[in-house]
Amino acid sequence: MAEIKGPDDGVQIDLISGERMDGLASMEKIRIILDGVRDGNIVILEEGLSPDEESRLIEVTMTEISPDEFNGIEIETYPKSETADQSILDRIMGKESTKKLTVIGPANQIETLHKDETLISALVSRK
Amino acid sequence: MGLLTNLRDSISRAASTLFSEEDPKRIGIYGPPNAGKTTLANRIARDWTGDAVGPESHVPHETRRARRKENVEIERDGKKVTIDIVDTPGVTTKVDYTEFLEHDMEKDDAVRRSREATEGVAEAMHWLREDVDGVIYVLDSATDPFTQVNTMLIGIIESQDLPVLILANKIDLEESSVQRIRNAYPQHETIPLSALEGDNMDEVYDKIAEYFG
Ligand SMILES: Nc1nc2c(ncn2[C@@H]2O[C@H](COP(=O)(O)OP(=O)(O)O)[C@@H](O)[C@H]2O)c(=O)[nH]1
Ligand SMILES: [Mg+2]
C-alpha cells in the first residue's frame, strides 16, 4: 500500500476490495496483509480469506514473529460459517462461500472489545 | 489451488484406506493453549499403552513441538482401532515472550520458549494441511468457545474434510458449560469429559472408535 502517513500521525487503515484480491495467489495475499500489519496498519478485507489461506496466514505469521519487534496478528471475522452446510461437490466446483469481512491488525495494537454474528467492535491504539 | 490440493488429499486419503486397512490413523489433537490437550493425550496413551506423551503445565505453550505416540490400540466391543496420537501446541495468531516473564522466567528463556512456540504452531498448521487423518478438537468448557482462533481452526478442519470430534474438557470445574460449546459449533458432536479426573472417558473412546476406526 502507498506510504502516506508520518510515523506519529495516527493509524492507517487499508480497505482491500474483493476484486483486488481475486486475481492474486494465496501467498501474494498473505504478503500484502502481513506487510501492512507489520507497518502498523489495520487491514480490512472485503471478502476475507479461504480456510486454506487462513491456515497459511497463521503459519507465515508464526515464522515472522520476533521478540520486541513483531508479536503476531489479531484477526476477526464474523463467526457465521457457511462451509458447514456445503456439500463436498459444491466445494470441488468452486462454490466456496467464504466471503466474510475480515479485520487484521498487529496484536499489540488492536484489541477486540466485542464480537457477535453481526458486529465486531475493536479498540485500536497507536504504536 | 486449495481445491486441487484438497481433492488430491482426499483421493490419497481414500486410496490409503483402500490399500492399507491396518495402517494406524493419525489423529491430531488440536485446540487453544491450556485446553487440556496434553492431559488428554497422556490419559489416552496411559490407558492403552502404559506410558505418557509429554509434560502438562499451567504455563501456556508447554507443548512446543508436535509429539507423537504411535500404535495406540483402543479396544471397543471386541474391535480394535489403532491410532497414532499427535499432541500439538495450542494454535494462536500471536505469541508475546513477555507473557512468559510472568511465569518467573529469565528473558533469554522466555525468548527461546516463544521462538519454540511459534515454530511449533507453524508445524501444527502444516500437519493439519498435510499429515493428519482426523482431528480431536479440545476446548476448555469453562471458557468462551466462541473465539476467532476456534472458529478459524474448525473452518480449516472442515475445509479439509477431516472427521472431527469436539471434546468439552474440564467438566469438573464449576464454571463449565458444555451447552455453550454445543451452541457455538452445532454442526459437530460435542462430548463432555474431564481429562484430569478421567470422567466420561468411556464415551470418548466409543466416539474415537466410531469416528476414526
Ligand atoms: N480442572 C481441570 N483441569 C484440567 C483438565 N485437563 C487439563 N487440566 C489442566 O489444565 C492445564 C493445561 O493442561 P495441558 O494438558 O497442559 O493443556 P494443553 O496446553 O492444551 O496441552 C493443566 O494445569 C492441567 O492440569 C480437566 O479436565 N480439569
Ligand atoms: Mg500441551
Short mmCIF file of C-alpha atoms and ligand atoms in Angstrom, two decimals:
data_model
loop_
_atom_site.label_atom_id
_atom_site.label_comp_id
_atom_site.label_asym_id
_atom_site.label_seq_id
_atom_site.Cartn_x
_atom_site.Cartn_y
_atom_site.Cartn_z
CA MET A 1 0.00 0.00 0.00
CA ALA A 2 1.12 3.58 -0.62
CA GLU A 3 3.09 5.05 2.26
CA ILE A 4 1.43 8.36 3.04
CA LYS A 5 1.48 8.66 6.79
CA GLY A 6 4.08 10.06 9.07
CA PRO A 7 5.20 7.81 11.92
CA ASP A 8 3.16 9.54 14.63
CA ASP A 9 0.19 10.76 12.67
CA GLY A 10 -2.24 8.02 13.51
CA VAL A 11 -3.33 4.63 12.39
CA GLN A 12 -3.57 3.76 8.72
CA ILE A 13 -6.49 1.62 7.60
CA ASP A 14 -6.36 -0.26 4.29
CA LEU A 15 -9.67 -1.48 2.95
CA ILE A 16 -8.95 -4.04 0.26
CA SER A 17 -11.71 -4.94 -2.17
CA GLY A 18 -12.57 -8.49 -3.10
CA GLU A 19 -11.86 -7.58 -6.68
CA ARG A 20 -8.30 -6.56 -5.88
CA MET A 21 -7.63 -9.80 -4.00
CA ASP A 22 -9.33 -12.05 -6.55
CA GLY A 23 -6.52 -12.05 -9.06
CA LEU A 24 -3.80 -12.81 -6.53
CA ALA A 25 -2.17 -16.07 -5.50
CA SER A 26 -2.58 -17.11 -1.84
CA MET A 27 0.98 -16.16 -0.92
CA GLU A 28 0.59 -12.73 -2.55
CA LYS A 29 -2.49 -12.06 -0.45
CA ILE A 30 -0.69 -13.15 2.70
CA ARG A 31 2.26 -10.90 1.84
CA ILE A 32 0.01 -7.86 1.34
CA ILE A 33 -1.68 -8.49 4.69
CA LEU A 34 1.49 -9.10 6.68
CA ASP A 35 3.42 -6.23 5.10
CA GLY A 36 0.55 -3.91 6.00
CA VAL A 37 0.18 -5.23 9.53
CA ARG A 38 3.92 -5.15 10.20
CA ASP A 39 3.87 -1.46 9.22
CA GLY A 40 1.30 -0.97 11.98
CA ASN A 41 -1.71 -0.73 9.65
CA ILE A 42 -5.16 -2.19 10.10
CA VAL A 43 -6.05 -4.26 7.05
CA ILE A 44 -9.71 -4.86 6.22
CA LEU A 45 -10.56 -7.42 3.57
CA GLU A 46 -13.93 -7.08 1.90
CA GLU A 47 -14.14 -10.78 1.18
CA GLY A 48 -11.77 -12.42 3.63
CA LEU A 49 -9.62 -15.47 3.01
CA SER A 50 -10.35 -19.11 2.28
CA PRO A 51 -9.77 -21.58 5.13
CA ASP A 52 -6.62 -22.80 3.40
CA GLU A 53 -5.30 -19.24 3.14
CA GLU A 54 -6.17 -18.61 6.79
CA SER A 55 -4.13 -21.64 7.75
CA ARG A 56 -1.17 -20.39 5.70
CA LEU A 57 -1.55 -16.91 7.17
CA ILE A 58 -1.20 -18.37 10.67
CA GLU A 59 1.81 -20.41 9.60
CA VAL A 60 3.63 -17.49 7.95
CA THR A 61 2.75 -15.16 10.85
CA MET A 62 4.39 -17.63 13.24
CA THR A 63 7.60 -17.71 11.23
CA GLU A 64 7.80 -13.89 11.28
CA ILE A 65 7.23 -13.29 14.99
CA SER A 66 10.33 -11.86 16.60
CA PRO A 67 10.89 -10.56 20.14
CA ASP A 68 10.41 -6.80 20.72
CA GLU A 69 9.57 -6.36 17.05
CA PHE A 70 6.51 -8.33 15.91
CA ASN A 71 4.14 -10.27 18.22
CA GLY A 72 1.79 -11.57 15.61
CA ILE A 73 -1.67 -10.62 14.49
CA GLU A 74 -5.18 -10.17 15.72
CA ILE A 75 -7.75 -11.33 13.20
CA GLU A 76 -11.53 -11.09 13.37
CA THR A 77 -14.31 -12.20 11.08
CA TYR A 78 -17.98 -12.66 11.72
CA PRO A 79 -18.34 -16.10 13.31
CA LYS A 80 -21.03 -17.31 10.91
CA SER A 81 -19.58 -20.22 8.99
CA GLU A 82 -21.35 -21.30 5.84
CA THR A 83 -18.95 -24.07 4.89
CA ALA A 84 -20.68 -26.43 7.30
CA ASP A 85 -23.84 -26.79 5.21
CA GLN A 86 -21.99 -27.13 1.93
CA SER A 87 -21.60 -30.35 0.06
CA ILE A 88 -18.17 -31.59 -0.95
CA LEU A 89 -19.31 -31.29 -4.56
CA ASP A 90 -20.06 -27.59 -4.14
CA ARG A 91 -16.59 -27.06 -2.86
CA ILE A 92 -14.93 -29.02 -5.63
CA MET A 93 -16.96 -26.99 -8.12
CA GLY A 94 -15.55 -23.85 -6.55
CA LYS A 95 -18.77 -22.65 -4.98
CA GLU A 96 -16.98 -21.87 -1.79
CA SER A 97 -18.82 -19.23 0.20
CA THR A 98 -16.12 -17.83 2.43
CA LYS A 99 -16.81 -14.18 1.61
CA LYS A 100 -16.80 -12.56 5.00
CA LEU A 101 -15.41 -9.21 6.02
CA THR A 102 -12.12 -9.72 7.86
CA VAL A 103 -10.17 -7.32 10.04
CA ILE A 104 -6.48 -7.94 10.67
CA GLY A 105 -4.13 -5.86 12.76
CA PRO A 106 -0.93 -6.01 14.80
CA ALA A 107 -1.54 -8.00 18.02
CA ASN A 108 0.00 -5.28 20.17
CA GLN A 109 -2.21 -2.51 18.75
CA ILE A 110 -5.65 -3.98 18.29
CA GLU A 111 -7.94 -5.42 20.89
CA THR A 112 -11.35 -6.91 20.22
CA LEU A 113 -13.88 -5.43 22.58
CA HIS A 114 -16.96 -7.24 21.42
CA LYS A 115 -17.94 -9.64 18.71
CA ASP A 116 -21.14 -11.37 17.69
CA GLU A 117 -22.78 -12.55 14.47
CA THR A 118 -23.43 -9.01 13.26
CA LEU A 119 -20.95 -6.71 14.99
CA ILE A 120 -17.20 -6.55 15.54
CA SER A 121 -16.03 -3.80 17.86
CA ALA A 122 -12.31 -3.23 18.24
CA LEU A 123 -10.02 -0.82 20.02
CA VAL A 124 -7.01 0.33 18.01
CA SER A 125 -4.10 2.11 19.64
CA ARG A 126 -1.12 3.88 18.11
CA LYS A 127 2.23 2.14 18.08
CA MET B 1 -5.12 -24.25 -5.86
CA GLY B 2 -6.58 -25.10 -2.46
CA LEU B 3 -9.29 -27.11 -4.16
CA LEU B 4 -6.84 -29.17 -6.15
CA THR B 5 -4.81 -29.83 -3.04
CA ASN B 6 -7.98 -30.81 -1.20
CA LEU B 7 -9.05 -33.11 -3.97
CA ARG B 8 -5.62 -34.69 -4.18
CA ASP B 9 -5.55 -35.13 -0.41
CA SER B 10 -8.99 -36.71 -0.30
CA ILE B 11 -8.02 -39.06 -3.09
CA SER B 12 -4.80 -40.06 -1.39
CA ARG B 13 -6.68 -40.49 1.86
CA ALA B 14 -9.27 -42.63 0.15
CA ALA B 15 -6.51 -44.63 -1.51
CA SER B 16 -4.69 -45.18 1.75
CA THR B 17 -7.84 -46.55 3.38
CA LEU B 18 -8.32 -48.84 0.39
CA PHE B 19 -4.83 -50.19 0.22
CA SER B 20 -3.64 -50.35 3.78
CA GLU B 21 -6.55 -51.20 6.01
CA GLU B 22 -4.37 -51.80 9.08
CA ASP B 23 -2.33 -48.60 8.89
CA PRO B 24 -2.99 -46.59 12.04
CA LYS B 25 -4.95 -43.38 11.50
CA ARG B 26 -3.04 -40.29 12.51
CA ILE B 27 -5.24 -38.27 14.84
CA GLY B 28 -4.21 -34.70 15.64
CA ILE B 29 -5.22 -33.23 18.98
CA TYR B 30 -5.83 -29.54 18.34
CA GLY B 31 -7.30 -26.68 20.31
CA PRO B 32 -6.32 -23.45 22.06
CA PRO B 33 -3.45 -23.31 24.57
CA ASN B 34 -4.32 -24.72 28.03
CA ALA B 35 -7.45 -26.60 26.92
CA GLY B 36 -6.01 -29.88 28.25
CA LYS B 37 -4.70 -31.42 25.01
CA THR B 38 -1.59 -32.92 26.59
CA THR B 39 -3.53 -34.12 29.64
CA LEU B 40 -5.90 -35.92 27.27
CA ALA B 41 -3.12 -37.31 25.07
CA ASN B 42 -1.37 -38.63 28.18
CA ARG B 43 -4.55 -40.18 29.52
CA ILE B 44 -5.26 -41.96 26.23
CA ALA B 45 -1.65 -43.14 25.97
CA ARG B 46 -1.55 -44.31 29.61
CA ASP B 47 -4.91 -46.08 29.37
CA TRP B 48 -3.90 -48.07 26.30
CA THR B 49 -0.09 -48.26 26.18
CA GLY B 50 1.02 -47.66 29.76
CA ASP B 51 3.16 -44.57 29.18
CA ALA B 52 2.74 -40.85 28.60
CA VAL B 53 3.22 -38.47 25.69
CA GLY B 54 4.66 -35.34 27.33
CA PRO B 55 4.55 -32.86 30.20
CA GLU B 56 1.34 -30.99 31.13
CA SER B 57 1.53 -27.50 32.52
CA HIS B 58 -0.45 -24.43 33.52
CA VAL B 59 2.21 -22.36 31.71
CA PRO B 60 0.89 -21.82 28.16
CA HIS B 61 2.93 -23.35 25.34
CA GLU B 62 4.42 -26.15 27.42
CA THR B 63 3.97 -28.31 24.34
CA ARG B 64 6.07 -26.57 21.74
CA ARG B 65 6.61 -29.46 19.36
CA ALA B 66 4.05 -31.84 17.98
CA ARG B 67 4.56 -35.07 19.92
CA ARG B 68 3.50 -38.40 18.61
CA LYS B 69 2.52 -41.63 20.31
CA GLU B 70 2.33 -44.39 17.76
CA ASN B 71 0.20 -47.51 17.52
CA VAL B 72 -2.21 -46.82 20.32
CA GLU B 73 -4.63 -49.75 20.18
CA ILE B 74 -8.06 -48.93 21.52
CA GLU B 75 -10.44 -51.81 22.09
CA ARG B 76 -14.18 -51.27 21.78
CA ASP B 77 -16.80 -54.05 21.68
CA GLY B 78 -14.16 -56.63 20.82
CA LYS B 79 -12.98 -54.49 17.89
CA LYS B 80 -9.51 -52.96 17.79
CA VAL B 81 -8.85 -49.45 16.50
CA THR B 82 -5.24 -48.41 16.03
CA ILE B 83 -4.35 -44.71 16.04
CA ASP B 84 -1.24 -42.55 16.20
CA ILE B 85 -1.91 -39.66 18.57
CA VAL B 86 -0.33 -36.33 17.69
CA ASP B 87 -0.37 -33.84 20.56
CA THR B 88 0.07 -30.36 19.10
CA PRO B 89 0.93 -26.96 20.58
CA GLY B 90 -2.12 -24.73 21.08
CA VAL B 91 -2.88 -22.76 17.96
CA THR B 92 -2.73 -18.99 18.24
CA THR B 93 -2.12 -16.00 15.96
CA LYS B 94 0.20 -14.23 18.41
CA VAL B 95 2.99 -15.06 20.83
CA ASP B 96 4.42 -12.45 23.18
CA TYR B 97 7.51 -13.57 25.05
CA THR B 98 6.87 -11.07 27.85
CA GLU B 99 3.91 -13.23 28.94
CA PHE B 100 6.38 -15.95 29.92
CA LEU B 101 8.22 -13.46 32.13
CA GLU B 102 5.15 -13.52 34.38
CA HIS B 103 5.84 -17.20 35.00
CA ASP B 104 9.19 -16.46 36.66
CA MET B 105 11.36 -16.91 33.62
CA GLU B 106 14.50 -15.06 32.59
CA LYS B 107 14.32 -13.07 29.36
CA ASP B 108 16.60 -15.48 27.47
CA ASP B 109 14.44 -18.43 28.47
CA ALA B 110 11.24 -16.58 27.64
CA VAL B 111 12.53 -15.59 24.20
CA ARG B 112 13.68 -19.13 23.46
CA ARG B 113 10.39 -20.54 24.65
CA SER B 114 8.39 -18.15 22.49
CA ARG B 115 10.53 -18.97 19.45
CA GLU B 116 9.93 -22.68 20.00
CA ALA B 117 6.23 -21.96 20.46
CA THR B 118 5.97 -20.12 17.14
CA GLU B 119 7.81 -22.92 15.34
CA GLY B 120 5.52 -25.46 16.96
CA VAL B 121 2.35 -23.64 15.92
CA ALA B 122 3.64 -23.28 12.34
CA GLU B 123 4.41 -27.00 12.33
CA ALA B 124 0.96 -27.86 13.73
CA MET B 125 -0.70 -25.85 10.95
CA HIS B 126 1.39 -27.67 8.41
CA TRP B 127 0.45 -31.06 9.90
CA LEU B 128 -3.18 -30.08 9.67
CA ARG B 129 -2.93 -29.41 5.94
CA GLU B 130 -0.75 -32.40 5.09
CA ASP B 131 -0.44 -35.14 7.64
CA VAL B 132 -3.46 -35.91 9.79
CA ASP B 133 -6.39 -38.23 9.07
CA GLY B 134 -8.70 -36.93 11.77
CA VAL B 135 -8.90 -34.30 14.49
CA ILE B 136 -9.83 -34.26 18.14
CA TYR B 137 -10.59 -30.62 18.96
CA VAL B 138 -10.25 -29.95 22.68
CA LEU B 139 -11.93 -26.97 24.33
CA ASP B 140 -11.88 -25.81 27.95
CA SER B 141 -15.62 -25.81 28.73
CA ALA B 142 -15.07 -23.25 31.48
CA THR B 143 -14.03 -20.58 28.95
CA ASP B 144 -15.75 -18.89 26.00
CA PRO B 145 -15.54 -21.23 22.98
CA PHE B 146 -16.58 -18.52 20.55
CA THR B 147 -13.11 -17.22 19.71
CA GLN B 148 -11.68 -16.31 16.34
CA VAL B 149 -8.98 -18.97 16.55
CA ASN B 150 -11.52 -21.72 17.30
CA THR B 151 -13.86 -20.61 14.53
CA MET B 152 -10.99 -20.35 12.07
CA LEU B 153 -9.44 -23.69 13.02
CA ILE B 154 -12.71 -25.55 12.85
CA GLY B 155 -13.34 -23.93 9.45
CA ILE B 156 -9.92 -25.08 8.27
CA ILE B 157 -10.55 -28.63 9.52
CA GLU B 158 -13.97 -28.70 7.80
CA SER B 159 -12.47 -27.46 4.54
CA GLN B 160 -10.06 -30.43 4.61
CA ASP B 161 -12.98 -32.83 5.04
CA LEU B 162 -11.34 -34.36 8.10
CA PRO B 163 -13.52 -36.19 10.62
CA VAL B 164 -13.60 -34.07 13.78
CA LEU B 165 -14.72 -34.77 17.31
CA ILE B 166 -15.16 -31.82 19.68
CA LEU B 167 -14.31 -32.55 23.30
CA ALA B 168 -15.65 -30.26 26.03
CA ASN B 169 -12.94 -30.70 28.66
CA LYS B 170 -12.75 -29.67 32.34
CA ILE B 171 -16.37 -30.55 33.19
CA ASP B 172 -15.14 -30.99 36.78
CA LEU B 173 -14.91 -27.18 37.06
CA GLU B 174 -17.89 -25.30 38.42
CA GLU B 175 -17.91 -22.72 35.59
CA SER B 176 -18.00 -25.46 32.97
CA SER B 177 -20.75 -25.19 30.32
CA VAL B 178 -20.94 -27.91 27.68
CA GLN B 179 -24.04 -26.31 26.18
CA ARG B 180 -22.10 -23.15 25.34
CA ILE B 181 -19.81 -25.27 23.14
CA ARG B 182 -22.74 -27.10 21.54
CA ASN B 183 -24.30 -23.72 20.70
CA ALA B 184 -21.07 -22.41 19.20
CA TYR B 185 -20.46 -25.46 16.98
CA PRO B 186 -23.86 -27.11 16.40
CA GLN B 187 -22.62 -28.80 13.22
CA HIS B 188 -20.41 -31.17 15.26
CA GLU B 189 -20.92 -33.68 18.00
CA THR B 190 -19.58 -32.48 21.37
CA ILE B 191 -18.50 -34.98 24.04
CA PRO B 192 -18.07 -33.77 27.65
CA LEU B 193 -15.16 -35.05 29.73
CA SER B 194 -12.59 -34.31 32.37
CA ALA B 195 -9.21 -35.41 31.08
CA LEU B 196 -7.74 -34.64 34.50
CA GLU B 197 -10.23 -36.68 36.55
CA GLY B 198 -10.89 -39.27 33.86
CA ASP B 199 -14.63 -38.57 33.77
CA ASN B 200 -16.63 -39.92 30.81
CA MET B 201 -13.61 -41.47 29.11
CA ASP B 202 -15.67 -44.50 28.06
CA GLU B 203 -17.81 -42.35 25.81
CA VAL B 204 -14.69 -40.60 24.49
CA TYR B 205 -13.20 -43.97 23.47
CA ASP B 206 -16.51 -45.11 21.94
CA LYS B 207 -16.56 -41.99 19.81
CA ILE B 208 -12.89 -42.24 18.85
CA ALA B 209 -13.57 -45.78 17.61
CA GLU B 210 -16.70 -44.63 15.78
CA TYR B 211 -15.12 -41.58 14.12
CA PHE B 212 -11.61 -42.79 13.40
CA GLY B 213 -11.88 -46.57 13.31
N1 LIG C 1 -9.81 -28.92 36.24
C1 LIG C 1 -9.26 -29.49 35.17
N2 LIG C 1 -8.05 -29.12 34.75
C2 LIG C 1 -7.52 -29.71 33.65
C3 LIG C 1 -8.23 -30.73 32.94
N3 LIG C 1 -7.45 -31.10 31.90
C4 LIG C 1 -6.31 -30.38 31.96
N4 LIG C 1 -6.34 -29.54 33.04
C5 LIG C 1 -5.30 -28.58 33.48
O1 LIG C 1 -5.18 -27.55 32.54
C6 LIG C 1 -3.81 -27.13 32.42
C7 LIG C 1 -3.36 -27.25 30.97
O2 LIG C 1 -3.31 -28.62 30.61
P1 LIG C 1 -2.46 -29.14 29.39
O3 LIG C 1 -2.86 -30.56 29.15
O4 LIG C 1 -1.01 -28.85 29.55
O5 LIG C 1 -3.08 -28.20 28.24
P2 LIG C 1 -2.62 -28.01 26.71
O6 LIG C 1 -1.92 -26.69 26.63
O7 LIG C 1 -3.91 -27.97 25.93
O8 LIG C 1 -1.75 -29.17 26.32
C8 LIG C 1 -3.02 -28.02 33.37
O9 LIG C 1 -2.83 -27.32 34.58
C9 LIG C 1 -3.93 -29.23 33.55
O10 LIG C 1 -3.74 -29.88 34.78
C10 LIG C 1 -9.54 -31.10 33.41
O11 LIG C 1 -10.22 -31.97 32.86
N5 LIG C 1 -10.00 -30.45 34.52
MG MG C 2 0.13 -29.24 25.59
#
